[in-house]
PDB file of C-alpha atoms in Angstrom:
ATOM      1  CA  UNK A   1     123.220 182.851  72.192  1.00 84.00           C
ATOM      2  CA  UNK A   2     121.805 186.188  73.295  1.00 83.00           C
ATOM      3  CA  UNK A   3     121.937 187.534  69.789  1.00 85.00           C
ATOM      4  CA  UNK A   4     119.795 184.430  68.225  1.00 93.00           C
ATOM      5  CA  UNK A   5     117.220 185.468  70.919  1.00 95.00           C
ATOM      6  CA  UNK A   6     117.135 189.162  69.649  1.00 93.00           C
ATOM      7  CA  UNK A   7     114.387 190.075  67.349  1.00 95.00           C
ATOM      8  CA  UNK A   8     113.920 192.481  64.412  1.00 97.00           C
ATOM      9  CA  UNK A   9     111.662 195.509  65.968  1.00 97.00           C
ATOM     10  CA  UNK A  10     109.926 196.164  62.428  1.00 97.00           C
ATOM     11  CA  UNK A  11     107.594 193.430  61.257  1.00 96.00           C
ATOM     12  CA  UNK A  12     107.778 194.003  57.455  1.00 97.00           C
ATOM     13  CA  UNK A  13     111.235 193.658  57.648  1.00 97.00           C
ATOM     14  CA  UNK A  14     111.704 191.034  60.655  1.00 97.00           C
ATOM     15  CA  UNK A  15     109.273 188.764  58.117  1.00 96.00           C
ATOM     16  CA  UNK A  16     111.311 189.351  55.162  1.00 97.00           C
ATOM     17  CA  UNK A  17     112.887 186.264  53.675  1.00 95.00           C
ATOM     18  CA  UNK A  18     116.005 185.397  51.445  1.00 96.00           C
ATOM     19  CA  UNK A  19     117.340 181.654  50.964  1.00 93.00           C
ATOM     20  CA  UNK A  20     120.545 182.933  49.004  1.00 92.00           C
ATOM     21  CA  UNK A  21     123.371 185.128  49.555  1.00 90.00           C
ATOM     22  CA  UNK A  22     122.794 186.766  46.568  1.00 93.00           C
ATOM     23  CA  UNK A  23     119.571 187.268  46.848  1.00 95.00           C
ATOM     24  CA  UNK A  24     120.465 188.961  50.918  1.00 94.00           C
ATOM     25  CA  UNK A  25     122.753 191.241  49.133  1.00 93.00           C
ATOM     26  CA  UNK A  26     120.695 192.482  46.616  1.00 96.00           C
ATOM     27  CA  UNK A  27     117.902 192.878  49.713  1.00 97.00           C
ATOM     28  CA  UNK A  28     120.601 194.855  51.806  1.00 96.00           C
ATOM     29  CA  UNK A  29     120.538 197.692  48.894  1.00 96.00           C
ATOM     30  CA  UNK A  30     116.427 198.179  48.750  1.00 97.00           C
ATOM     31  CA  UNK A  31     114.485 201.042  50.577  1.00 97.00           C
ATOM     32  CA  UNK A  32     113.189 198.457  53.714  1.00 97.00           C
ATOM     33  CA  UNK A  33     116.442 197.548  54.304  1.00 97.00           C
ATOM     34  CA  UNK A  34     118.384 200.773  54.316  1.00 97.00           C
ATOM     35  CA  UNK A  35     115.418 202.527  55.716  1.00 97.00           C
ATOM     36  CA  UNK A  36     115.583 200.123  58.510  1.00 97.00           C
ATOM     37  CA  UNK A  37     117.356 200.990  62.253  1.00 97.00           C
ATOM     38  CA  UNK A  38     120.892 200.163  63.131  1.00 94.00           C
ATOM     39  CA  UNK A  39     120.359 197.209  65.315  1.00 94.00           C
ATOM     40  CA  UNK A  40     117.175 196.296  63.005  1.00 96.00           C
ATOM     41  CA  UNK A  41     119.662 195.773  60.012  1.00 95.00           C
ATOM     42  CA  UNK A  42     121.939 194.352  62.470  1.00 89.00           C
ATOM     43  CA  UNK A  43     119.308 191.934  63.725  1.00 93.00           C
ATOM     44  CA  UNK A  44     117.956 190.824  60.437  1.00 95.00           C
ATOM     45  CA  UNK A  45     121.522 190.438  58.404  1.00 91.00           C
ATOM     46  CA  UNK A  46     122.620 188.196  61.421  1.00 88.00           C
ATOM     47  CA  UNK A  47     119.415 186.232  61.642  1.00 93.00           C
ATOM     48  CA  UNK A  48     119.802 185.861  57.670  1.00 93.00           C
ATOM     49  CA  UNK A  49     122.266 183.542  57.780  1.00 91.00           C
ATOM     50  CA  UNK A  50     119.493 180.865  59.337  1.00 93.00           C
ATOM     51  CA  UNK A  51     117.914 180.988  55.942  1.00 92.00           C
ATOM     52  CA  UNK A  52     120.898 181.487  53.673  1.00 89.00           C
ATOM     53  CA  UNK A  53     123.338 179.850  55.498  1.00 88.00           C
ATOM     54  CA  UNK A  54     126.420 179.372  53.063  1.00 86.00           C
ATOM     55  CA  UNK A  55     128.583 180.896  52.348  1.00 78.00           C
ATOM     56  CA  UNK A  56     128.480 183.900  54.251  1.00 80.00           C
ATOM     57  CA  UNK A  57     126.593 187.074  52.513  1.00 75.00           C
ATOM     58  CA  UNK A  58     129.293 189.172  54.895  1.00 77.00           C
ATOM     59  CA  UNK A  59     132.972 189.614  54.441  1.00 78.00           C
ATOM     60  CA  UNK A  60     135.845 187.839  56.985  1.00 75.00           C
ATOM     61  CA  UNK A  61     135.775 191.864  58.368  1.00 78.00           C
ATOM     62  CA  UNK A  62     132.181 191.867  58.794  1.00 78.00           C
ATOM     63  CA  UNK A  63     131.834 188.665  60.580  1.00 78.00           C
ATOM     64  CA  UNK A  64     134.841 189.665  62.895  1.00 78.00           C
ATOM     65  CA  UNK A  65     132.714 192.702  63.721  1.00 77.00           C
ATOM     66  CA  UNK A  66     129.185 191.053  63.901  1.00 74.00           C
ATOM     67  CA  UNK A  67     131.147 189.346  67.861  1.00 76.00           C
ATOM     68  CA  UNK A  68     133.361 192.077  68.412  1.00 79.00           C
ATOM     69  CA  UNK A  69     130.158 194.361  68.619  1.00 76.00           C
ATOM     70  CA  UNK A  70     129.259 192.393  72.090  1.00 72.00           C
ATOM     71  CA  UNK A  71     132.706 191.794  72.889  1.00 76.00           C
ATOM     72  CA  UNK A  72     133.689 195.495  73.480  1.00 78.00           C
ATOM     73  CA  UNK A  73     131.014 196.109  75.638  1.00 78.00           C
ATOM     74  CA  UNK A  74     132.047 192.536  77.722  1.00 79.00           C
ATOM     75  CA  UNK A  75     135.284 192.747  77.771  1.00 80.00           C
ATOM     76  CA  UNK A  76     135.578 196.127  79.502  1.00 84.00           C
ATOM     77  CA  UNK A  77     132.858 194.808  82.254  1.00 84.00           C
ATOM     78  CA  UNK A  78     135.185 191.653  83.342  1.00 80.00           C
ATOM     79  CA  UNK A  79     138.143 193.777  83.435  1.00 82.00           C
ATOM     80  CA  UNK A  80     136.346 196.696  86.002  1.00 88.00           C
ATOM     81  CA  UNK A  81     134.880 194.029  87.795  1.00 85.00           C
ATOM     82  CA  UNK A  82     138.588 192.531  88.527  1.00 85.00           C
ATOM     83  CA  UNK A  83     140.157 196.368  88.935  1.00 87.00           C
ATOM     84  CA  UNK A  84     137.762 196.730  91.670  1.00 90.00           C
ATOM     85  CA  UNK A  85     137.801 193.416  93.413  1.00 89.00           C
ATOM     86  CA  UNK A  86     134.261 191.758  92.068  1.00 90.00           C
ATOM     87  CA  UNK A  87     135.458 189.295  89.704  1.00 85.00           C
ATOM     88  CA  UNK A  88     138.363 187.366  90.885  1.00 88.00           C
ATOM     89  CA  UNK A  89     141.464 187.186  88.866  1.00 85.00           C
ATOM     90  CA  UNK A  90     141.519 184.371  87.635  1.00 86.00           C
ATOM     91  CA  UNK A  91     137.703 183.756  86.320  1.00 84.00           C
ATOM     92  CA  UNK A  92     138.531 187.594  84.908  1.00 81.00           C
ATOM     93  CA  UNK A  93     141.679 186.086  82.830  1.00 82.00           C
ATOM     94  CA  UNK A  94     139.551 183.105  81.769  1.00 82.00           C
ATOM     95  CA  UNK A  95     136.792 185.195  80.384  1.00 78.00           C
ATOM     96  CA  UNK A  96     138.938 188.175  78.822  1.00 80.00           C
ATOM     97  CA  UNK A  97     141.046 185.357  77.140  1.00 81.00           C
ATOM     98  CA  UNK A  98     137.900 183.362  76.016  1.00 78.00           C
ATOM     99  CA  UNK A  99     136.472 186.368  74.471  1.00 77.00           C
ATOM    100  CA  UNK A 100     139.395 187.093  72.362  1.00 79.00           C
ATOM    101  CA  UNK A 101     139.930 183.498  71.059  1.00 78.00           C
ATOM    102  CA  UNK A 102     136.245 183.266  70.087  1.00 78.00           C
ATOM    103  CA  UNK A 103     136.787 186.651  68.269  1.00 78.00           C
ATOM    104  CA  UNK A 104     137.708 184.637  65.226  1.00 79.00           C
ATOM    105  CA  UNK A 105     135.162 182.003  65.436  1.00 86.00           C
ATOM    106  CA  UNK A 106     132.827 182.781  62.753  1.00 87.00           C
ATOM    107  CA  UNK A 107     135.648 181.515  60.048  1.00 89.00           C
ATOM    108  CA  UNK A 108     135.192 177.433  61.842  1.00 92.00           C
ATOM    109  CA  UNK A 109     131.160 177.976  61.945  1.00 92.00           C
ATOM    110  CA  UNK A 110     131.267 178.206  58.181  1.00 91.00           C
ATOM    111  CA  UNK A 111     134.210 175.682  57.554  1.00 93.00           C
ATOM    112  CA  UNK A 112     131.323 173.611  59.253  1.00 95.00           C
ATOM    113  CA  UNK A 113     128.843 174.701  56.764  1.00 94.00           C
ATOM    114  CA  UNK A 114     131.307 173.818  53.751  1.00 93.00           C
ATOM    115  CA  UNK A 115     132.069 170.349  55.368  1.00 95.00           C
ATOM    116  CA  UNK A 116     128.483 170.231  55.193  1.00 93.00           C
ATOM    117  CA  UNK A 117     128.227 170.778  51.343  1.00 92.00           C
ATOM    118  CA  UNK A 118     131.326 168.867  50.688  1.00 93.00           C
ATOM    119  CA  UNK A 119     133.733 171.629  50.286  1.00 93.00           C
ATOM    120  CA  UNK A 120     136.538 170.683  52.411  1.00 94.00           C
ATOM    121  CA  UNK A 121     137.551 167.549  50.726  1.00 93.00           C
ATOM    122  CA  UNK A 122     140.403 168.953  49.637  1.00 94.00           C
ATOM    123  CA  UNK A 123     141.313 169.925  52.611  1.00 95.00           C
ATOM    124  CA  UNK A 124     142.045 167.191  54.921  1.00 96.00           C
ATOM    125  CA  UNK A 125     143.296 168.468  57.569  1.00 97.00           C
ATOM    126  CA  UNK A 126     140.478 170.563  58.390  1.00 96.00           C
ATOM    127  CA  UNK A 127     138.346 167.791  58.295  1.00 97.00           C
ATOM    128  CA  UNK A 128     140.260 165.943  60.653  1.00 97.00           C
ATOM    129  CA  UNK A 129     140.553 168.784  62.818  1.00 97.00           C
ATOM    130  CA  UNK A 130     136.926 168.580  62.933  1.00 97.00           C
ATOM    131  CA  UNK A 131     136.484 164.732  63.368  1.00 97.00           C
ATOM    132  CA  UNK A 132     138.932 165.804  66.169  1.00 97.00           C
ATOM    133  CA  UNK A 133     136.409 168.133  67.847  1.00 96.00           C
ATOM    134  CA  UNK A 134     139.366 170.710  67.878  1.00 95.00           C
ATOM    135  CA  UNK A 135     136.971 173.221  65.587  1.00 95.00           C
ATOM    136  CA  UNK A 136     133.901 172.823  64.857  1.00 96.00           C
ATOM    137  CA  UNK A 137     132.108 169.684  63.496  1.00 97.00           C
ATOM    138  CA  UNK A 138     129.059 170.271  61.229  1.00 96.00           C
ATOM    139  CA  UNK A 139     127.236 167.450  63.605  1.00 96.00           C
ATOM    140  CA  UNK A 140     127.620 169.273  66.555  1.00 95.00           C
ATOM    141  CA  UNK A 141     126.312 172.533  64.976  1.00 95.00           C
ATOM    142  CA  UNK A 142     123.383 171.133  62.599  1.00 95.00           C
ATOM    143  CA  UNK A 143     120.504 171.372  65.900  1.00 94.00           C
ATOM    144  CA  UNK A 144     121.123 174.566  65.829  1.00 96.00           C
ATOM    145  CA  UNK A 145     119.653 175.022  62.419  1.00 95.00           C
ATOM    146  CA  UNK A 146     116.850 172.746  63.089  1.00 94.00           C
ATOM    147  CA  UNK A 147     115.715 173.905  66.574  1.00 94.00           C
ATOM    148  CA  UNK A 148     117.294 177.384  66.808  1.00 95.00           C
ATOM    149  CA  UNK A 149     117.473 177.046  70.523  1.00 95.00           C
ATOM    150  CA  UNK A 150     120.066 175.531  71.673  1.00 96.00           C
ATOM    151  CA  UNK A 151     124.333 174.265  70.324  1.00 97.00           C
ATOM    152  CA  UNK A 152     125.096 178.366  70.055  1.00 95.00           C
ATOM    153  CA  UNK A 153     128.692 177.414  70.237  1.00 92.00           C
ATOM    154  CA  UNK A 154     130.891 178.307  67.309  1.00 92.00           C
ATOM    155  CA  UNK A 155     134.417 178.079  67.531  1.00 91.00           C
ATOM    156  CA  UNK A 156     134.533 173.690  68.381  1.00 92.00           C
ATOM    157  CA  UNK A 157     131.283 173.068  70.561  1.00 94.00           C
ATOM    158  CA  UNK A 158     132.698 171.730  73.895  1.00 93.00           C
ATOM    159  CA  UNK A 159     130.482 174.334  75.674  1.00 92.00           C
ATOM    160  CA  UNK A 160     127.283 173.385  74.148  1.00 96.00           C
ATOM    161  CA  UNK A 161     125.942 170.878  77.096  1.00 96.00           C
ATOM    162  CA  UNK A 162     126.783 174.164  79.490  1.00 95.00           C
ATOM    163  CA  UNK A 163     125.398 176.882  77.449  1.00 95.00           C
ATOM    164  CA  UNK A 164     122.369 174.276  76.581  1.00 97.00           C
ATOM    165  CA  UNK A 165     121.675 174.148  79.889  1.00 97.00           C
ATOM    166  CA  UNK A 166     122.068 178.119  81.027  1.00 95.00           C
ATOM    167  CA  UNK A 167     119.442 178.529  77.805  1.00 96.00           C
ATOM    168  CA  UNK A 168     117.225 176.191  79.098  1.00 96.00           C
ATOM    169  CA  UNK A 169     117.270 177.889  82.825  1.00 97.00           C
ATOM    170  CA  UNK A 170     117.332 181.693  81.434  1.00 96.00           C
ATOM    171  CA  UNK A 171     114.294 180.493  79.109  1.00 97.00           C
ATOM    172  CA  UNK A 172     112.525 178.921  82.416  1.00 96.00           C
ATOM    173  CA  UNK A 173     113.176 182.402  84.248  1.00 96.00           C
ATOM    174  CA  UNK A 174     111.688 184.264  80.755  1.00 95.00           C
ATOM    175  CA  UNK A 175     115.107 186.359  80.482  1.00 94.00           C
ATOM    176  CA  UNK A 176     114.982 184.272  77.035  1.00 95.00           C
ATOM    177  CA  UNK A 177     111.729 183.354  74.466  1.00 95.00           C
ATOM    178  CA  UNK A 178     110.098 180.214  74.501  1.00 95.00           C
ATOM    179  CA  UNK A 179     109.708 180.645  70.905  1.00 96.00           C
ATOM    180  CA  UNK A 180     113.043 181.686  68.654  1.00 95.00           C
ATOM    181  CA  UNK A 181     112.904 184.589  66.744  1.00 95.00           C
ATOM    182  CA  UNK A 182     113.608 182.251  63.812  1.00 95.00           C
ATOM    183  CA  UNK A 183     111.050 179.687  64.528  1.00 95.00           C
ATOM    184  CA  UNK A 184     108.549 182.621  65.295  1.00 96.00           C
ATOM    185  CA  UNK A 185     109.424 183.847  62.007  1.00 96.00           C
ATOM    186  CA  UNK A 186     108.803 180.748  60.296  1.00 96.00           C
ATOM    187  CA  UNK A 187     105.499 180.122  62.017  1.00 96.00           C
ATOM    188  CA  UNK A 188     104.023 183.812  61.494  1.00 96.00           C
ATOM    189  CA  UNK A 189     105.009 183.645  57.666  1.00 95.00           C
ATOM    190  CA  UNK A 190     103.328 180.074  57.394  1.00 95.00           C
ATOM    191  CA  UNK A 191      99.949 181.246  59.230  1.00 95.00           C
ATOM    192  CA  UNK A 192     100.300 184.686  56.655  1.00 93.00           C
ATOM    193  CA  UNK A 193     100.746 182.142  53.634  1.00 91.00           C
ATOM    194  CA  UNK A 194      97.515 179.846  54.750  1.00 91.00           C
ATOM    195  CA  UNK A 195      95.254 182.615  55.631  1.00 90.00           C
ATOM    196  CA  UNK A 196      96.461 184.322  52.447  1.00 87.00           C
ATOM    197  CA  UNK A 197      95.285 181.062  50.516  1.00 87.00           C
ATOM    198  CA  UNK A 198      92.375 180.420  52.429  1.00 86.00           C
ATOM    199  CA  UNK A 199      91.007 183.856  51.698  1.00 87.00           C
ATOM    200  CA  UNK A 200      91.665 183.043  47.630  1.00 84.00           C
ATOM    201  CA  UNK A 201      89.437 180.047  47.982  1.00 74.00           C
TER     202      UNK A 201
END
């Protein structure tokens, strides 16, 4: 959730647009790209996927990395905050255990995305494990890429009502944007396209 509310800091770049994943990878090797901050590049590859969305422009490594990058700054906050008596144990086990299963999470997002495409028929069990709710349905994900605000959840969606709900209240409290970085994309590069036709005619 956090990281769909995260925008690109440069506006050439937080603007740029790719619909395919080869067409992200060739952008990853020009001069705005690899000119580009850490956590801008960061920003923008993840954000990518919201306009290329299968398959994945990033390797099984790279996805792994794009959570673990959050996770090893969480992880080692739950378990001071247990050594020293804030958290209690076992919300601290819950947490620590949660972030480790959802390490691996990214892999059942995109088996969503191929279910989506029709990929998985060979795969039956997969699909069942989705019908299931076990992993991750493509239904339960699709609002996401529609409204970009709210079912973050990756891994099989039960905590989408909660984490709906916690956006909802950290957008009220303006810890979060009204306005996506995605949809604010969209919007800006519409307006840029009209006024950019309106001054031709």
């Amino acid at each position: 959730m956090l990281l769909d509310f995260q925008t690109v800091d440069d506006d050439e770049l937080r603007l740029h647009i790719e619909t395919s994943v080869e067409a992200v990878e060739a952008f990853e090797k020009t001069k705005l790209f690899t000119e580009a901050t850490e956590r801008d590049k960061y920003l923008w590859n993840f954000h990518s996927h919201h306009e290329a969305v299968y398959p994945s422009s990033d390797s099984q490594l790279e996805l792994f990395m794009q959570l673990f990058w959050y996770v090893r700054v969480v992880w080692p906050l739950f378990y001071l905050g247990f050594y020293y008596g804030y958290v209690p144990e076992a919300t601290s086990r819950v947490w620590l255990v949660a972030l480790i299963v959802g390490l691996p999470s990214q892999q059942t997002h995109f088996l969503a995305h191929a279910r989506r495409r029709g990929l998985l028929k060979e795969w039956p069990m997969i699909e069942r494990l989705q019908d299931w709710r076990i992993i991750l349905h493509p239904d339960a994900h699709q609002q996401h890429h529609e409204k970009f605000n709210c079912n973050f959840c990756i891994l099989n969606g039960w905590a989408n009502p909660l984490m709906n709900r916690v956006a909802r209240l950290l957008t009220h409290f303006g810890v979060l944007a009204e306005e996506p970085p995605t949809a604010r994309n969209r919007r800006e590069r519409a307006e840029h396209k009209d006024a950019k036709l309106k001054e031709r005619s």
